[in-house]
PDB file of C-alpha atoms in Angstrom:
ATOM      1  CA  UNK Q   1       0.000   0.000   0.000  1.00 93.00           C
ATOM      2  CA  UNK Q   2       1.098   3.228  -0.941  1.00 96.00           C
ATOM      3  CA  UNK Q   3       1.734   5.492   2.834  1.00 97.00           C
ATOM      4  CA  UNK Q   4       0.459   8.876   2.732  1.00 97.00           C
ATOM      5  CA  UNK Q   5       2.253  11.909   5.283  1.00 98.00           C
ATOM      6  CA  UNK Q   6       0.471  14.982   5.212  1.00 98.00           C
ATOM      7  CA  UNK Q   7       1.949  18.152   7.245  1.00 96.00           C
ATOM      8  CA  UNK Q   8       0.862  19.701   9.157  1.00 97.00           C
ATOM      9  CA  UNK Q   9      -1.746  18.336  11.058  1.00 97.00           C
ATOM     10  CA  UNK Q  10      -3.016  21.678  12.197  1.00 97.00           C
ATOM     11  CA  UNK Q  11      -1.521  24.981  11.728  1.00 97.00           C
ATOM     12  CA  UNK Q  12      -3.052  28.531  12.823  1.00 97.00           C
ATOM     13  CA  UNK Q  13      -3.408  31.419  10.039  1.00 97.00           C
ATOM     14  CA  UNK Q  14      -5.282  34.735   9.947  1.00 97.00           C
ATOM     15  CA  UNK Q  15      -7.734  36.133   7.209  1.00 97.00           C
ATOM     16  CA  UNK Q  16      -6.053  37.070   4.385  1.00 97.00           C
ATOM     17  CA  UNK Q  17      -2.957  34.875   4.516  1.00 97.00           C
ATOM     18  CA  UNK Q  18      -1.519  32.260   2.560  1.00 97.00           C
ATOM     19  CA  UNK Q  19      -0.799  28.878   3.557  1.00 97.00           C
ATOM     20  CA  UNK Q  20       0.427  25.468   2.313  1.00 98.00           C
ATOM     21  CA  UNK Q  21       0.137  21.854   3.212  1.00 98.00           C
ATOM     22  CA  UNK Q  22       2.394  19.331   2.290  1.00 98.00           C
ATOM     23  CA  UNK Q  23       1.674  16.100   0.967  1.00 98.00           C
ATOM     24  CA  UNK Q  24       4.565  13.074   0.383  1.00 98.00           C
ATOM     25  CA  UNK Q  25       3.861   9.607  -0.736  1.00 98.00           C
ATOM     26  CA  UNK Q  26       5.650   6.381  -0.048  1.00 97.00           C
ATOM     27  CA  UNK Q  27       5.785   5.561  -3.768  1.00 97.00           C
ATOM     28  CA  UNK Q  28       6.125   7.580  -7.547  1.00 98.00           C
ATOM     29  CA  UNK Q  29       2.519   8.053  -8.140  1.00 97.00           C
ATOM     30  CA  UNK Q  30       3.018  10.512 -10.757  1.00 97.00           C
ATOM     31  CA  UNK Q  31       0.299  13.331 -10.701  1.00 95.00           C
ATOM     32  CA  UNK Q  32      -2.544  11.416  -9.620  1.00 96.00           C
ATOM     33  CA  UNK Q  33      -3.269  13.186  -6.375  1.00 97.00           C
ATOM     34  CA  UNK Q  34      -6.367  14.540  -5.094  1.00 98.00           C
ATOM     35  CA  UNK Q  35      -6.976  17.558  -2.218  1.00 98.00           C
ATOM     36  CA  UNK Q  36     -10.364  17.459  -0.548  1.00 98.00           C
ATOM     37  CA  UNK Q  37     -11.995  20.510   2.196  1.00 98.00           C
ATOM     38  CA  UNK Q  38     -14.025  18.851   4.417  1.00 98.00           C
ATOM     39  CA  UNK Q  39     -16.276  21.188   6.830  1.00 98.00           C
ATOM     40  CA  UNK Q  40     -17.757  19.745  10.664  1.00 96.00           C
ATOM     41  CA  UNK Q  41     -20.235  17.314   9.822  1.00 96.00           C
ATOM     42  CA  UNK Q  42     -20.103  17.650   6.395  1.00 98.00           C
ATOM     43  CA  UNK Q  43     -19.517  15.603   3.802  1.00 98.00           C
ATOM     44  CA  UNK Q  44     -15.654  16.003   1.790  1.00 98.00           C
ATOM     45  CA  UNK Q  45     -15.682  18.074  -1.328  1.00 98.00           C
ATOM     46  CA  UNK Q  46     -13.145  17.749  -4.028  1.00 98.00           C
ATOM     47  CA  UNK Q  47     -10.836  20.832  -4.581  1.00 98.00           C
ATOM     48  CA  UNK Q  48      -7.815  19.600  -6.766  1.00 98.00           C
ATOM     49  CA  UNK Q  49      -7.587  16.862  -9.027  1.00 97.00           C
ATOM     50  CA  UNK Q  50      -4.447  15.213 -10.870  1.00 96.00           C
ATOM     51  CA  UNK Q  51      -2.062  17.015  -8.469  1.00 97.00           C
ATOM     52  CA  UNK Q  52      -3.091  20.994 -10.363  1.00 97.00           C
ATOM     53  CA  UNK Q  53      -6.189  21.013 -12.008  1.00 97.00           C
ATOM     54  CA  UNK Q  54      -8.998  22.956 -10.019  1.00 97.00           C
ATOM     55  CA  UNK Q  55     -12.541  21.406  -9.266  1.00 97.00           C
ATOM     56  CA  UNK Q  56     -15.037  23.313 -10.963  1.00 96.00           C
ATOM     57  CA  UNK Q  57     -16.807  26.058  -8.810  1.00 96.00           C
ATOM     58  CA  UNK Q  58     -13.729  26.004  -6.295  1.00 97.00           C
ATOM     59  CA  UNK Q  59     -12.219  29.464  -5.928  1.00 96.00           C
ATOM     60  CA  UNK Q  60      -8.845  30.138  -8.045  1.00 96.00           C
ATOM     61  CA  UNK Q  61      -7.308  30.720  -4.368  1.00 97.00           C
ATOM     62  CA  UNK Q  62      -7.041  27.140  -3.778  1.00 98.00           C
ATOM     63  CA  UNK Q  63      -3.945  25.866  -5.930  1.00 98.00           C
ATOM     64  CA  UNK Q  64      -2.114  22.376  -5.889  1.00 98.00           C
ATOM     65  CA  UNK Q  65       1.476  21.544  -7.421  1.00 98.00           C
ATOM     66  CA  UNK Q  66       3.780  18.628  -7.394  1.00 98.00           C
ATOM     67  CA  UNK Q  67       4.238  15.372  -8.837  1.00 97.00           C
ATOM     68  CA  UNK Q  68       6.255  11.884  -7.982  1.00 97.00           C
ATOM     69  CA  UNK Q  69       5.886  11.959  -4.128  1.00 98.00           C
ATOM     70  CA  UNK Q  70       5.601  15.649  -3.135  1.00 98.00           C
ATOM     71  CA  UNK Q  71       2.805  17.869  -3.471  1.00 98.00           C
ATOM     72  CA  UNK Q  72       1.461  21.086  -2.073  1.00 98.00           C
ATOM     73  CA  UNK Q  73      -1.852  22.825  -1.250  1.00 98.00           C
ATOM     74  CA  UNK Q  74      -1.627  26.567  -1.659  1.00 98.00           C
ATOM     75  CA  UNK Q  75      -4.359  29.069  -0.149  1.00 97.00           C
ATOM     76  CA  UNK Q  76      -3.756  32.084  -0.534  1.00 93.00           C
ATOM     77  CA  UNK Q  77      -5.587  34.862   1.127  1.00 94.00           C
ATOM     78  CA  UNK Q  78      -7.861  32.731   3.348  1.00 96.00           C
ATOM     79  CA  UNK Q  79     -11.158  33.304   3.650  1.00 97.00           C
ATOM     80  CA  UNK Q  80     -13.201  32.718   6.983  1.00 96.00           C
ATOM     81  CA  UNK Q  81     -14.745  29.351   5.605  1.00 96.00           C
ATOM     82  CA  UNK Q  82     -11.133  28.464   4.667  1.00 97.00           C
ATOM     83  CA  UNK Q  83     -10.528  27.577   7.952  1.00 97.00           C
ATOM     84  CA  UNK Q  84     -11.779  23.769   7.669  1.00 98.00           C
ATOM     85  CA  UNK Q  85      -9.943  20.360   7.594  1.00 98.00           C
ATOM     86  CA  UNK Q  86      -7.720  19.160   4.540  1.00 98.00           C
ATOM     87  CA  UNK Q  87      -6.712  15.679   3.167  1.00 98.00           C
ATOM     88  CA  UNK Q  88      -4.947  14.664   0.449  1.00 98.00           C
ATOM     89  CA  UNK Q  89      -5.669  11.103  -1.410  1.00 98.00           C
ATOM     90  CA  UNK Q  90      -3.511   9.268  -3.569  1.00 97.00           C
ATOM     91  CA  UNK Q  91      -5.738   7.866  -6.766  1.00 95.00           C
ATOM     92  CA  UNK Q  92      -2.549   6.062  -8.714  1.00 95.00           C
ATOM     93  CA  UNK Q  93      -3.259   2.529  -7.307  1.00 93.00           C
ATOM     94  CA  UNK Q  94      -5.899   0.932  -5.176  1.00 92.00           C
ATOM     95  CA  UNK Q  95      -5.906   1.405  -1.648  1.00 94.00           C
ATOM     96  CA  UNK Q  96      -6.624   5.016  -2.776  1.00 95.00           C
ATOM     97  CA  UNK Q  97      -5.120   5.854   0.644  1.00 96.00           C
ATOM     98  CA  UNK Q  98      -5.772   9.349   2.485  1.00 98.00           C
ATOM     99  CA  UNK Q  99      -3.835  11.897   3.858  1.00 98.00           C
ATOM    100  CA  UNK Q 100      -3.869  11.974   7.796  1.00 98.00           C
ATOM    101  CA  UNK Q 101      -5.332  15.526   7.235  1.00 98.00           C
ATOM    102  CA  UNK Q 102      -4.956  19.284   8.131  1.00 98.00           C
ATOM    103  CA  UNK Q 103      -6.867  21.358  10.064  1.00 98.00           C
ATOM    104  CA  UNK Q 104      -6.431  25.212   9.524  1.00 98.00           C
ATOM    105  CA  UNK Q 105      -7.687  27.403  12.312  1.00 97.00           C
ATOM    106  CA  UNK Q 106      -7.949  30.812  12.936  1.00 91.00           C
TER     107      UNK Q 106
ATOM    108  CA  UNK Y   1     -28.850  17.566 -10.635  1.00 95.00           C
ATOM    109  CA  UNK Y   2     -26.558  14.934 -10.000  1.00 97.00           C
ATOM    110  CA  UNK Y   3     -26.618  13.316  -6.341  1.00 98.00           C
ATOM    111  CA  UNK Y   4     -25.886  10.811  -4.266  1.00 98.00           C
ATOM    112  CA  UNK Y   5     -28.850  10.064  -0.834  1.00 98.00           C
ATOM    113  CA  UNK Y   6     -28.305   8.014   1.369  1.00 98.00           C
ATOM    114  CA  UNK Y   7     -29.957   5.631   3.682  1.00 97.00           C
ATOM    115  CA  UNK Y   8     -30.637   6.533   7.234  1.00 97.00           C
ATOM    116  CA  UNK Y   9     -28.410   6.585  10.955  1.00 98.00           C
ATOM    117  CA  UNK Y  10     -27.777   2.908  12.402  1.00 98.00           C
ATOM    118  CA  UNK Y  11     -27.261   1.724  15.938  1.00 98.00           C
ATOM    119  CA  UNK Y  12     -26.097  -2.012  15.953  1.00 98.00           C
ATOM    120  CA  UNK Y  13     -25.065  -4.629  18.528  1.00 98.00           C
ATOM    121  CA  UNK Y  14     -21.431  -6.286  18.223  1.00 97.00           C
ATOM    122  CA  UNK Y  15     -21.690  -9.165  15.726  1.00 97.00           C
ATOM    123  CA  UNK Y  16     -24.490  -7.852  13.664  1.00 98.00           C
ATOM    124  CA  UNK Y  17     -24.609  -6.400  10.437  1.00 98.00           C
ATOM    125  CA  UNK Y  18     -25.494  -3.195   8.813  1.00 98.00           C
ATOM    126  CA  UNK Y  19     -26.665  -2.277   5.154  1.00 98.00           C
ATOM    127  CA  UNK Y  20     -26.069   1.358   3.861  1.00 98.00           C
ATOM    128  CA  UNK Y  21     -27.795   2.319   0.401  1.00 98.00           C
ATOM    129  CA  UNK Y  22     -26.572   4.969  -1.917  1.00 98.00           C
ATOM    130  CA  UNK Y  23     -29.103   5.921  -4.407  1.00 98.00           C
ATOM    131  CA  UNK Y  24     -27.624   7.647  -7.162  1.00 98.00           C
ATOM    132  CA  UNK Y  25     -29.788  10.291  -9.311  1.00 97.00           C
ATOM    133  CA  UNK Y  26     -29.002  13.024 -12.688  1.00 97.00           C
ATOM    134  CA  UNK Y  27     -26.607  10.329 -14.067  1.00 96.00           C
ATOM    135  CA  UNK Y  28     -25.669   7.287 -15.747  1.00 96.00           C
ATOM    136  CA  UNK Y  29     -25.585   5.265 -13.052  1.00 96.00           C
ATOM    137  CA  UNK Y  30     -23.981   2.250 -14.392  1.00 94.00           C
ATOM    138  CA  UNK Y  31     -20.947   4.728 -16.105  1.00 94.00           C
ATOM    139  CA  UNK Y  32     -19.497   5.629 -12.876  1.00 95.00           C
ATOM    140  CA  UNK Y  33     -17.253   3.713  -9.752  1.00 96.00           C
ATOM    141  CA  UNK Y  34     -18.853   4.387  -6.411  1.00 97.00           C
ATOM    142  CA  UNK Y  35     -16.235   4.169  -3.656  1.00 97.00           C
ATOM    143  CA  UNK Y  36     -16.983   3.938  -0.250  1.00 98.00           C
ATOM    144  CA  UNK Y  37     -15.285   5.761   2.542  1.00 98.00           C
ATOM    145  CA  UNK Y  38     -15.654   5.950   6.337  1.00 98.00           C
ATOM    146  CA  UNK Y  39     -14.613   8.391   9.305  1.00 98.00           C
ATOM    147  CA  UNK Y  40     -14.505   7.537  12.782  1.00 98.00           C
ATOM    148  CA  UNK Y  41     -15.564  10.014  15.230  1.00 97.00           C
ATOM    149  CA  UNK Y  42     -13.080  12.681  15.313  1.00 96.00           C
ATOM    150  CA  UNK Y  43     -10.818  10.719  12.856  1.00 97.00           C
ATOM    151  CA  UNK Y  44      -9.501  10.953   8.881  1.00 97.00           C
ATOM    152  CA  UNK Y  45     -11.195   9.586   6.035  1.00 98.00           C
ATOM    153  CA  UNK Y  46     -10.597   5.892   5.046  1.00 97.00           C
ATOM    154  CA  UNK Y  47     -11.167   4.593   1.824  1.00 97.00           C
ATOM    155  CA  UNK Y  48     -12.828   1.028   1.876  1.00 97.00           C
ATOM    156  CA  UNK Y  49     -13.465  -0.152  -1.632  1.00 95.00           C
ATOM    157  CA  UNK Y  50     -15.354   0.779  -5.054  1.00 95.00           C
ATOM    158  CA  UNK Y  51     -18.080  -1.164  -6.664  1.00 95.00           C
ATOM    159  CA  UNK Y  52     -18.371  -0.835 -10.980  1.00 94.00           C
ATOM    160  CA  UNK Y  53     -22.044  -0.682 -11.361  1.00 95.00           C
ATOM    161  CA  UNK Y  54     -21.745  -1.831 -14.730  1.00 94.00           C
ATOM    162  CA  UNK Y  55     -20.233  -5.108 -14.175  1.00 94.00           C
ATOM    163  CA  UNK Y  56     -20.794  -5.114 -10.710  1.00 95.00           C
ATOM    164  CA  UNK Y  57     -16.794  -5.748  -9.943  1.00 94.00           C
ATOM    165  CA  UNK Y  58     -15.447  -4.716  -6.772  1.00 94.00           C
ATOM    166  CA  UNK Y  59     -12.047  -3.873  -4.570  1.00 93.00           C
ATOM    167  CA  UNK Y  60     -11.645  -3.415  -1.187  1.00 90.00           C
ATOM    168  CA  UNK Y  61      -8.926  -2.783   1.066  1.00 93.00           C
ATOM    169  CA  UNK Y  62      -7.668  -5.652   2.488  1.00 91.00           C
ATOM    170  CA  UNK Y  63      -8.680  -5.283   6.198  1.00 92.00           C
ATOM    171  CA  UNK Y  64     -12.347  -5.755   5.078  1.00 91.00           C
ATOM    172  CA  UNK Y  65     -12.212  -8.834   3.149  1.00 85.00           C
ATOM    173  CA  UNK Y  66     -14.502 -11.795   4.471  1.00 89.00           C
ATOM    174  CA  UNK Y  67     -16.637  -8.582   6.595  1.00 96.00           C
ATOM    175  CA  UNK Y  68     -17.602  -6.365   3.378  1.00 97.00           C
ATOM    176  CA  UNK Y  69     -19.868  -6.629   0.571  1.00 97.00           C
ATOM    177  CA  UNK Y  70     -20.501  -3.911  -2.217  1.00 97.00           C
ATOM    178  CA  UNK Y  71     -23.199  -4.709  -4.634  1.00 97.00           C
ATOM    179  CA  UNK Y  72     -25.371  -2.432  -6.785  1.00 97.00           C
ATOM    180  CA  UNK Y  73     -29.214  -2.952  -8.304  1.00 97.00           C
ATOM    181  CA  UNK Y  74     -29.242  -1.047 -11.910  1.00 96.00           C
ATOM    182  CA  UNK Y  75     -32.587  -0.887 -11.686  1.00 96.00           C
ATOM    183  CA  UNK Y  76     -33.344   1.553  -9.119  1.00 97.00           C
ATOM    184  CA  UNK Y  77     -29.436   3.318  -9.285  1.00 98.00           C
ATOM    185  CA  UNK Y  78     -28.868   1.874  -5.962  1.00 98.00           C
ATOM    186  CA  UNK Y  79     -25.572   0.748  -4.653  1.00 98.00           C
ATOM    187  CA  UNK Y  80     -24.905  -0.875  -1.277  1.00 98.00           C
ATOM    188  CA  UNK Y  81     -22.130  -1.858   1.289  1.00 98.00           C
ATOM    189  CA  UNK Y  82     -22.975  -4.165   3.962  1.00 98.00           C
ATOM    190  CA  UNK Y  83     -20.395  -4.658   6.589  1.00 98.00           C
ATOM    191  CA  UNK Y  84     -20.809  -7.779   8.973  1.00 97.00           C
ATOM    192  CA  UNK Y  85     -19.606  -8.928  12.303  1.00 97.00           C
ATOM    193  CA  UNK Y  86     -19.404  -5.271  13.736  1.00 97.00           C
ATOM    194  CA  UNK Y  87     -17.187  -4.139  16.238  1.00 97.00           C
ATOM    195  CA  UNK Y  88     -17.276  -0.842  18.062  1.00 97.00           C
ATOM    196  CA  UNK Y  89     -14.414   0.264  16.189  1.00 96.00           C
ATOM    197  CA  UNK Y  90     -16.532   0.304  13.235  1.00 98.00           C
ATOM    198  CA  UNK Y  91     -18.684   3.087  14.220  1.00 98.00           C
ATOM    199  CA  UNK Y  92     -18.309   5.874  11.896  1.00 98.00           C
ATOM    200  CA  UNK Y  93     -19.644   7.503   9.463  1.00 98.00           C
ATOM    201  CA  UNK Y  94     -20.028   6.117   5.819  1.00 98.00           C
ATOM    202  CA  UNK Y  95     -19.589   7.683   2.709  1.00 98.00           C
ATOM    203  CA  UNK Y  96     -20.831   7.099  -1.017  1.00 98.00           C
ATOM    204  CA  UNK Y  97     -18.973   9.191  -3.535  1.00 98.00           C
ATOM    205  CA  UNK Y  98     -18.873   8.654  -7.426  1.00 97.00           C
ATOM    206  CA  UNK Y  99     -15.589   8.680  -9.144  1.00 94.00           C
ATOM    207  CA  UNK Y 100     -15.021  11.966 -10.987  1.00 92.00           C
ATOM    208  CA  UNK Y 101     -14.351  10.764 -14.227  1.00 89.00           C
ATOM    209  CA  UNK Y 102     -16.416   7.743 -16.192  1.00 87.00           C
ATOM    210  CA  UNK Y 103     -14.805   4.394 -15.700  1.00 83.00           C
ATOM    211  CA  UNK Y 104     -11.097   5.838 -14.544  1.00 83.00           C
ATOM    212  CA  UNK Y 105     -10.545   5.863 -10.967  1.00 82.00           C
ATOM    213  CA  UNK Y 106      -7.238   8.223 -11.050  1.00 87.00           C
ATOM    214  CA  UNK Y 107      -9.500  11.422 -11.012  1.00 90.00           C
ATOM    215  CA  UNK Y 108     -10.713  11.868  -7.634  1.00 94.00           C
ATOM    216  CA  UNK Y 109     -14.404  11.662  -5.813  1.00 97.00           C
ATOM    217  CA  UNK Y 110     -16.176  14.574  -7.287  1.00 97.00           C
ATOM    218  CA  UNK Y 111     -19.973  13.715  -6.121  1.00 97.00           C
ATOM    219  CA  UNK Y 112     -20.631  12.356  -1.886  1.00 98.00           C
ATOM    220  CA  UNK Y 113     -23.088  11.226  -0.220  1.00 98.00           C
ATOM    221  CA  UNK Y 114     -24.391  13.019   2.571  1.00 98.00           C
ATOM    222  CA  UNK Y 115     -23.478   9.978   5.160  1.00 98.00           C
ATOM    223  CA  UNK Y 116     -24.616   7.379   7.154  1.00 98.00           C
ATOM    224  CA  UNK Y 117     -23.629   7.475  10.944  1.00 98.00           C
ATOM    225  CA  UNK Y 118     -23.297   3.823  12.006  1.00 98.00           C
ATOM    226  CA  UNK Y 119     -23.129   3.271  15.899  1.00 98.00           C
ATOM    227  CA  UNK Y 120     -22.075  -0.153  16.980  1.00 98.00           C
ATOM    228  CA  UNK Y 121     -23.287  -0.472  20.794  1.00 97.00           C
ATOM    229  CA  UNK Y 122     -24.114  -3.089  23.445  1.00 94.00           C
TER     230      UNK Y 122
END
């Protein structure tokens, strides 16, 4: 199975800065990563597919870059409901495994 | 529009079974994987397995096999995941959610399921 370590598990931020979450896998899965925002009690909603390519209808603040084993997730300029939880997922080979996820607060 | 509802919360004794339904609407339902993924109170997301709807083939993470079953009825755009022999670490919450792209599972979950809250108690 391919191991996922996402960092940080939590940091702190303000409105209107820019952070970024870090995403390494165990194995070369080329660009086939996925970044999902999950809010309390809701249901996860895809933000980034294929490592860079934004979701439709998510804001052109969200941004995600890397290939092979190391990716990012860029905010910039966070918005109050940016401050939710984060996880990446690997989609190159079945378990799709998950991040361990990020929580940004305020 | 295109959705995913599905079934109702579910308390359950140790050793019984539960079956969650995911009915699937504003699609081809038999073009799409439906993966199913669970989260533990306070926990991450875990990804448990996919069904094809079309040819009813399925995969599941290894930890499940002999407990889980994923099937689908075409007929009513309905797929299911029973889980057997529950354990209280099995309470979660369980989530449908279609593959993004038709019949390639490297694009991400683009359509969930608004989740089924499972509670295994004695």
């Amino acid at each position: 199975d391919i191991e996922m370590t996402q960092s940080p598990s939590s940091l702190s931020a303000s409105v209107g800065d820019e952070v970024t979450i870090t995403c390494r896998t165990s194995q070369n899965i080329r660009d086939f990563l996925n970044w999902y925002q999950q809010k309390p009690g809701k249901a996860p909603e895809l933000l980034i597919y294929s490592a860079s390519s934004l979701q439709s209808g998510v804001p052109s603040r969200f941004r995600g870059s890397g290939s092979g084993t190391h990716f990012t997730l860029t905010i910039n300029s966070l918005e109050p409901e940016d401050f939710v939880t984060y996880y990446c997922q690997q989609s190159y080979s079945s378990p799709r495994t998950f991040g361990q996820g990020t929580k940004v607060e305020i | 529009q295109v959705q995913l509802v599905q079934s109702g919360a579910e308390v359950k004794k140790p050793g019984a079974s539960v079956k969650v339904s995911c009915k699937a609407s504003g699609y081809r339902f038999s073009g799409y994987y439906i993966n199913w993924v669970r989260q533990a109170p306070g926990q991450g997301l875990e990804w448990m397995g996919w069904i094809n709807p079309n040819s009813g083939d399925t995969n599941f993470v290894q930890k499940f096999k002999g407990r889980v079953t994923m099937a689908r009825d075409t007929s009513i755009n309905t797929a299911y995941m029973e889980l057997s022999r529950l354990r209280s670490d099995d309470t979660a919450v369980y989530y449908c959610a279609r593959d993004k792209v038709s019949g390639s599972p490297f694009y991400g979950m683009d359509v969930w399921g608004q989740g089924t809250t499972v509670t295994v108690s004695s």
